[in-house]
Short mmCIF file of C-alpha atoms and ligand atoms in Angstrom, two decimals:
data_model
loop_
_atom_site.label_atom_id
_atom_site.label_comp_id
_atom_site.label_asym_id
_atom_site.label_seq_id
_atom_site.Cartn_x
_atom_site.Cartn_y
_atom_site.Cartn_z
CA UNK A 1 0.00 0.00 0.00
CA UNK A 2 1.24 3.47 -0.78
CA UNK A 3 0.78 6.34 1.62
CA UNK A 4 -2.31 7.72 -0.08
CA UNK A 5 -4.07 4.36 0.09
CA UNK A 6 -3.09 3.94 3.72
CA UNK A 7 -4.58 7.26 4.73
CA UNK A 8 -7.66 6.90 2.49
CA UNK A 9 -8.98 3.51 3.62
CA UNK A 10 -9.27 2.46 7.25
CA UNK A 11 -10.32 -1.11 8.03
CA UNK A 12 -11.29 -1.72 11.66
CA UNK A 13 -9.36 -4.33 13.63
CA UNK A 14 -12.12 -6.94 13.78
CA UNK A 15 -12.73 -6.80 10.02
CA UNK A 16 -9.02 -6.79 9.25
CA UNK A 17 -8.48 -9.89 11.39
CA UNK A 18 -11.48 -11.68 9.86
CA UNK A 19 -10.21 -10.96 6.33
CA UNK A 20 -6.72 -12.08 7.29
CA UNK A 21 -8.10 -15.34 8.73
CA UNK A 22 -10.30 -15.74 5.63
CA UNK A 23 -13.52 -15.73 7.62
CA UNK A 24 -16.84 -14.50 6.22
CA UNK A 25 -17.31 -10.71 6.13
CA UNK A 26 -20.44 -8.86 4.98
CA UNK A 27 -20.33 -5.25 3.82
CA UNK A 28 -23.26 -2.97 4.67
CA UNK A 29 -23.95 0.40 3.07
CA UNK A 30 -24.58 3.67 4.88
CA UNK A 31 -26.94 5.40 2.41
CA UNK A 32 -29.85 3.24 3.53
CA UNK A 33 -29.26 4.45 7.11
CA UNK A 34 -28.65 8.10 6.26
CA UNK A 35 -30.97 8.78 3.29
CA UNK A 36 -33.16 5.65 3.04
CA UNK A 37 -34.83 5.22 6.42
CA UNK A 38 -36.20 7.72 8.97
CA UNK A 39 -34.88 8.15 12.52
CA UNK A 40 -34.87 6.43 14.94
CA UNK A 41 -35.53 3.15 13.12
CA UNK A 42 -32.53 3.73 10.82
CA UNK A 43 -30.04 3.20 13.63
CA UNK A 44 -31.96 0.20 14.95
CA UNK A 45 -31.77 -1.35 11.48
CA UNK A 46 -28.02 -0.65 11.32
CA UNK A 47 -27.49 -2.46 14.64
CA UNK A 48 -29.91 -5.31 13.84
CA UNK A 49 -28.19 -6.01 10.51
CA UNK A 50 -24.83 -6.30 12.25
CA UNK A 51 -26.29 -8.62 14.91
CA UNK A 52 -27.88 -11.07 12.45
CA UNK A 53 -24.71 -11.19 10.33
CA UNK A 54 -22.85 -12.30 13.45
CA UNK A 55 -25.51 -14.96 14.10
CA UNK A 56 -24.61 -16.39 10.70
CA UNK A 57 -20.97 -16.68 11.76
CA UNK A 58 -19.69 -13.70 9.75
CA UNK A 59 -18.33 -10.26 10.63
CA UNK A 60 -20.24 -7.10 9.61
CA UNK A 61 -18.47 -4.15 7.99
CA UNK A 62 -20.61 -1.04 7.63
CA UNK A 63 -18.93 1.31 5.17
CA UNK A 64 -18.96 5.11 4.91
CA UNK A 65 -16.72 8.18 4.66
CA UNK A 66 -15.60 9.96 7.82
CA UNK A 67 -13.19 12.92 7.76
CA UNK A 68 -12.19 12.13 4.21
CA UNK A 69 -11.41 8.47 4.84
CA UNK A 70 -13.28 5.37 3.78
CA UNK A 71 -14.03 3.51 6.98
CA UNK A 72 -14.68 -0.22 6.56
CA UNK A 73 -16.35 -1.27 9.80
CA UNK A 74 -17.93 1.89 11.21
CA UNK A 75 -18.87 1.78 14.89
CA UNK A 76 -22.51 2.47 15.71
CA UNK A 77 -21.41 5.83 17.16
CA UNK A 78 -19.83 6.70 13.82
CA UNK A 79 -22.98 5.59 11.96
CA UNK A 80 -25.06 7.79 14.28
CA UNK A 81 -22.79 10.73 13.54
CA UNK A 82 -23.30 10.28 9.79
CA UNK A 83 -27.06 9.85 10.25
CA UNK A 84 -27.60 12.95 12.40
CA UNK A 85 -29.96 15.17 10.35
CA UNK A 86 -27.92 18.27 11.25
CA UNK A 87 -24.85 16.66 9.68
CA UNK A 88 -26.22 16.94 6.12
CA UNK A 89 -24.22 13.88 5.05
CA UNK A 90 -23.87 13.52 1.28
CA UNK A 91 -25.03 10.46 -0.66
CA UNK A 92 -21.99 9.10 -2.48
CA UNK A 93 -21.94 6.82 -5.49
CA UNK A 94 -18.76 5.34 -6.96
CA UNK A 95 -17.90 8.44 -8.97
CA UNK A 96 -18.13 10.64 -5.87
CA UNK A 97 -15.53 8.73 -3.87
CA UNK A 98 -12.47 10.39 -5.41
CA UNK A 99 -13.58 14.01 -5.00
CA UNK A 100 -15.06 13.30 -1.55
CA UNK A 101 -11.79 11.77 -0.34
CA UNK A 102 -9.68 14.55 -1.80
CA UNK A 103 -11.79 17.24 -0.14
CA UNK A 104 -12.00 15.30 3.15
CA UNK A 105 -15.77 14.92 3.27
CA UNK A 106 -18.04 12.75 5.33
CA UNK A 107 -20.45 10.70 3.26
CA UNK A 108 -22.87 7.80 3.04
CA UNK A 109 -22.10 5.16 0.42
CA UNK A 110 -24.71 3.67 -1.96
CA UNK A 111 -24.61 0.04 -3.07
CA UNK A 112 -22.37 1.08 -5.98
CA UNK A 113 -19.84 2.88 -3.78
CA UNK A 114 -20.05 0.27 -1.03
CA UNK A 115 -19.18 -2.65 -3.30
CA UNK A 116 -16.32 -0.63 -4.80
CA UNK A 117 -14.88 -0.14 -1.30
CA UNK A 118 -15.66 -3.72 -0.26
CA UNK A 119 -13.91 -5.20 -3.29
CA UNK A 120 -10.91 -2.95 -2.67
CA UNK A 121 -10.29 -4.60 0.72
CA UNK A 122 -11.31 -8.15 -0.24
CA UNK A 123 -14.90 -8.36 1.04
CA UNK A 124 -17.00 -10.58 -1.26
CA UNK A 125 -20.56 -10.23 0.09
CA UNK A 126 -22.86 -7.27 0.71
CA UNK A 127 -26.43 -6.93 1.99
CA UNK A 128 -28.89 -4.15 1.19
CA UNK A 129 -32.64 -3.57 0.90
CA UNK A 130 -33.29 -3.13 -2.78
CA UNK A 131 -30.77 -2.62 -5.55
CA UNK A 132 -31.04 0.57 -7.61
CA UNK A 133 -31.98 0.22 -11.26
CA UNK A 134 -33.72 1.71 -14.27
CA UNK A 135 -36.22 4.43 -13.34
CA UNK A 136 -39.67 4.42 -14.94
CA UNK A 137 -38.99 7.58 -16.93
CA UNK A 138 -35.52 6.43 -18.02
CA UNK A 139 -36.48 6.58 -21.69
CA UNK A 140 -36.35 10.38 -21.41
CA UNK A 141 -34.44 11.03 -18.17
CA UNK A 142 -31.70 8.39 -18.70
CA UNK A 143 -31.94 7.79 -14.93
CA UNK A 144 -30.39 4.39 -14.35
CA UNK A 145 -28.70 3.69 -11.03
CA UNK A 146 -24.92 3.33 -11.05
CA UNK A 147 -25.59 0.25 -8.89
CA UNK A 148 -26.10 -1.72 -12.11
CA UNK A 149 -22.87 -0.78 -13.83
CA UNK A 150 -20.99 -1.10 -10.52
CA UNK A 151 -22.31 -4.64 -10.12
CA UNK A 152 -21.27 -5.44 -13.68
CA UNK A 153 -17.62 -4.72 -12.94
CA UNK A 154 -17.26 -5.51 -9.24
CA UNK A 155 -16.94 -9.06 -7.99
CA UNK A 156 -19.25 -8.83 -4.97
CA UNK A 157 -22.35 -10.94 -4.25
CA UNK A 158 -25.19 -8.59 -3.27
CA UNK A 159 -28.16 -9.90 -1.30
CA UNK A 160 -31.24 -7.72 -1.92
CA UNK A 161 -35.03 -8.05 -2.11
CA UNK A 162 -34.78 -7.53 -5.83
CA UNK A 163 -34.71 -3.96 -7.04
CA UNK A 164 -36.77 -1.17 -5.56
CA UNK A 165 -40.39 -1.32 -6.71
CA UNK A 166 -40.26 2.39 -7.58
CA UNK A 167 -38.28 1.30 -10.66
CA UNK A 168 -39.03 -0.21 -14.05
CA UNK A 169 -38.36 -3.76 -12.88
CA UNK A 170 -38.56 -5.40 -16.33
CA UNK A 171 -36.11 -2.93 -17.82
CA UNK A 172 -33.76 -3.36 -14.86
CA UNK A 173 -33.75 -7.15 -15.32
CA UNK A 174 -32.96 -6.65 -19.01
CA UNK A 175 -30.03 -4.40 -18.11
CA UNK A 176 -28.71 -6.96 -15.62
CA UNK A 177 -28.87 -9.51 -18.43
CA UNK A 178 -26.98 -7.25 -20.85
CA UNK A 179 -24.40 -6.49 -18.17
CA UNK A 180 -23.83 -10.20 -17.51
CA UNK A 181 -24.88 -10.10 -13.87
CA UNK A 182 -26.42 -13.39 -12.68
CA UNK A 183 -29.73 -12.99 -10.87
CA UNK A 184 -30.57 -15.89 -8.57
CA UNK A 185 -33.74 -16.23 -6.53
CA UNK A 186 -33.40 -17.53 -2.99
CA UNK A 187 -35.74 -20.53 -2.76
CA UNK A 188 -37.89 -19.01 -5.50
CA UNK A 189 -37.97 -18.21 -9.19
CA UNK A 190 -40.28 -15.25 -8.59
CA UNK A 191 -38.26 -12.06 -8.66
CA UNK A 192 -39.04 -10.13 -5.46
CA UNK A 193 -40.62 -6.66 -5.62
CA UNK A 194 -38.89 -5.01 -2.64
CA UNK A 195 -41.92 -4.07 -0.47
CA UNK A 196 -43.79 -6.95 -2.18
CA UNK A 197 -42.62 -10.58 -2.15
CA UNK A 198 -43.27 -11.12 -5.85
CA UNK A 199 -42.77 -8.54 -8.58
CA UNK A 200 -44.54 -10.67 -11.21
CA UNK A 201 -41.24 -11.24 -13.05
CA UNK A 202 -39.51 -14.61 -13.03
CA UNK A 203 -35.80 -15.42 -12.94
CA UNK A 204 -34.02 -18.34 -14.59
CA UNK A 205 -32.20 -19.59 -11.53
CA UNK A 206 -32.91 -20.30 -7.91
CA UNK A 207 -30.92 -21.84 -5.07
CA UNK A 208 -32.17 -23.79 -2.08
CA UNK A 209 -29.54 -22.76 0.46
CA UNK A 210 -26.58 -20.51 1.20
CA UNK A 211 -24.04 -23.12 0.15
CA UNK A 212 -25.53 -23.41 -3.34
CA UNK A 213 -25.30 -19.70 -4.03
CA UNK A 214 -21.75 -19.56 -2.65
CA UNK A 215 -20.83 -22.36 -5.07
CA UNK A 216 -22.56 -20.54 -7.95
CA UNK A 217 -20.62 -17.35 -7.19
CA UNK A 218 -17.30 -19.18 -7.03
CA UNK A 219 -18.04 -20.83 -10.37
CA UNK A 220 -19.13 -17.50 -11.87
CA UNK A 221 -15.81 -15.98 -10.87
CA UNK A 222 -14.00 -18.45 -13.12
CA UNK A 223 -15.47 -16.63 -16.13
CA UNK A 224 -16.41 -13.16 -15.03
CA UNK A 225 -15.35 -10.26 -12.86
CA UNK A 226 -18.95 -9.13 -12.36
CA UNK A 227 -20.95 -9.41 -9.18
CA UNK A 228 -24.07 -11.48 -8.59
CA UNK A 229 -27.53 -10.54 -7.33
CA UNK A 230 -29.11 -12.93 -4.83
CA UNK A 231 -32.79 -11.98 -4.75
CA UNK A 232 -34.34 -12.71 -1.36
CA UNK A 233 -38.04 -11.91 -0.99
CA UNK A 234 -39.58 -10.43 2.13
CA UNK A 235 -41.91 -12.87 3.95
CA UNK A 236 -45.38 -12.88 2.40
CA UNK A 237 -46.98 -12.16 5.78
CA UNK A 238 -44.82 -9.07 6.14
CA UNK A 239 -45.13 -7.54 2.68
CA UNK A 240 -46.95 -4.28 2.01
CA UNK A 241 -50.58 -4.55 0.90
CA UNK A 242 -50.69 -4.40 -2.91
CA UNK A 243 -53.30 -1.64 -3.28
CA UNK A 244 -51.61 0.50 -0.62
CA UNK A 245 -48.26 -0.06 -2.35
CA UNK A 246 -49.60 1.05 -5.72
CA UNK A 247 -51.31 4.13 -4.29
CA UNK A 248 -48.18 5.18 -2.38
CA UNK A 249 -46.08 4.71 -5.51
CA UNK A 250 -48.45 6.79 -7.63
CA UNK A 251 -48.37 9.54 -5.03
CA UNK A 252 -44.56 9.45 -4.88
CA UNK A 253 -44.14 9.52 -8.66
CA UNK A 254 -46.57 12.46 -8.90
CA UNK A 255 -44.59 14.32 -6.25
CA UNK A 256 -41.27 13.73 -8.00
CA UNK A 257 -42.77 15.03 -11.25
CA UNK A 258 -44.50 18.04 -9.65
CA UNK A 259 -41.37 19.14 -7.78
CA UNK A 260 -39.10 18.34 -10.77
CA UNK A 261 -36.89 16.16 -8.58
CA UNK A 262 -34.00 14.54 -10.45
CA UNK A 263 -30.72 12.72 -9.86
CA UNK A 264 -29.74 11.28 -6.52
CA UNK A 265 -32.72 12.88 -4.74
CA UNK A 266 -35.28 10.76 -6.61
CA UNK A 267 -34.92 7.53 -4.65
CA UNK A 268 -34.90 9.10 -1.14
CA UNK A 269 -37.93 11.27 -2.00
CA UNK A 270 -39.90 8.27 -3.29
CA UNK A 271 -39.04 6.17 -0.23
CA UNK A 272 -39.96 9.11 2.01
CA UNK A 273 -43.33 9.48 0.33
CA UNK A 274 -43.94 5.74 0.79
CA UNK A 275 -43.28 6.18 4.52
CA UNK A 276 -45.63 9.17 4.79
CA UNK A 277 -48.41 7.68 2.65
CA UNK A 278 -48.42 4.32 4.46
CA UNK A 279 -48.06 5.92 7.92
CA UNK A 280 -44.79 4.10 8.46
CA UNK A 281 -45.90 0.64 7.27
CA UNK A 282 -43.42 0.75 4.38
CA UNK A 283 -40.63 1.50 6.86
CA UNK A 284 -41.48 -1.63 8.86
CA UNK A 285 -41.41 -3.73 5.68
CA UNK A 286 -38.14 -2.11 4.62
CA UNK A 287 -36.70 -2.94 8.02
CA UNK A 288 -37.82 -6.57 7.85
CA UNK A 289 -36.46 -7.14 4.38
CA UNK A 290 -33.08 -5.51 5.02
CA UNK A 291 -32.54 -7.46 8.21
CA UNK A 292 -33.60 -10.67 6.41
CA UNK A 293 -31.07 -9.95 3.67
CA UNK A 294 -28.31 -9.28 6.19
CA UNK A 295 -29.11 -12.57 7.95
CA UNK A 296 -28.88 -14.50 4.67
CA UNK A 297 -25.72 -12.61 3.64
CA UNK A 298 -24.05 -13.68 6.89
CA UNK A 299 -24.71 -17.33 6.10
CA UNK A 300 -23.62 -16.91 2.46
CA UNK A 301 -20.36 -15.21 3.49
CA UNK A 302 -19.64 -18.04 5.91
CA UNK A 303 -20.27 -20.69 3.24
CA UNK A 304 -18.16 -18.78 0.74
CA UNK A 305 -15.30 -18.62 3.20
CA UNK A 306 -15.60 -22.37 3.83
CA UNK A 307 -15.75 -23.29 0.14
CA UNK A 308 -12.83 -20.98 -0.72
CA UNK A 309 -10.59 -22.37 2.03
N1 PSU B 401 -32.15 -0.23 -0.29
C1 PSU B 401 -33.08 0.27 0.59
N2 PSU B 401 -33.07 1.61 0.79
C2 PSU B 401 -32.19 2.47 0.17
C3 PSU B 401 -31.22 1.92 -0.73
C4 PSU B 401 -31.27 0.55 -0.94
O1 PSU B 401 -33.89 -0.46 1.15
O2 PSU B 401 -32.23 3.67 0.39
C5 PSU B 401 -30.23 2.85 -1.41
C6 PSU B 401 -28.93 2.15 -1.81
O3 PSU B 401 -27.86 2.92 -1.31
C7 PSU B 401 -28.92 2.17 -3.31
C8 PSU B 401 -29.59 3.49 -3.56
O4 PSU B 401 -27.62 2.10 -3.85
O5 PSU B 401 -30.71 3.41 -2.65
C9 PSU B 401 -30.00 3.69 -5.01
O6 PSU B 401 -30.02 5.06 -5.25
P1 PSU B 401 -30.10 5.60 -6.76
O7 PSU B 401 -31.43 5.12 -7.26
O8 PSU B 401 -30.02 7.11 -6.62
O9 PSU B 401 -28.93 5.02 -7.47
MN1 MN B 402 -30.39 7.88 -10.35
#
């Protein structure tokens, strides 16, 4: 490591040791905590995700920027500092990392930025809520999340409840196909719809357990440097009611159009409108699905470590 690398990326002791001993490590993003979920549940979700990853035998590594350094393995105090509303923490995608580091910013990392950092230090698995993707107006706005292109060039297995249902799900699946990113359903061939268990789209592959997907990812790595999406649906009993979902989405899309919201604000505004419209029900579902994904990611990371040994 040269000096710039050394001062730009800090890996906490527990994560460093786990990587050195080739144990399972799961990266977690900070954007979901800072821009994706309201207080105080955001910090509860951050802590719960770490706890369930440990239950699966792996070590959690929440990633974000503090004082112009990428921290891999933020403490909960550091996460709280980033999440404080008064802090005005920026949402950082992959392309923001360079300028943010050079100007010594604090920042929350999206899936795209988180997997870039994770891959840099040797972490192979990440958990999130819903991957970003192609927005419904992409034909004119060109708004397609950098999560997709990041996943196409970064060898990290991402566990998510599909892609966010605010998106054009069919178009996003087509892009993942073009980009060569395998999409594997966990115990299902129905592609999840984030707040809903089933988006109505099907996927070609499913696995029955964590070991199978770890084996699939190892095999994929023989041919490709892309990541893999493990699509894990939220429990049917916990999903958002379909009519309520569709009404909240319509309201959110109308708001985005009326206020001419574009760019990185779109996703947080839509999720915020879901929370308001459903009186917090969407936040509970989001919590359940993220924690479920973290739990599965912990088991997958452990299996991957075992199979790679
Ligand atoms: N999953 C959630 N909530 C979120 C996100 C994912 O349940 O807020 C975040 C992730 O950081 C993801 C980002 O990378 O939303 C996508 O933002 P955009 O559409 O601007 O690329
Ligand atoms: Mn976007």
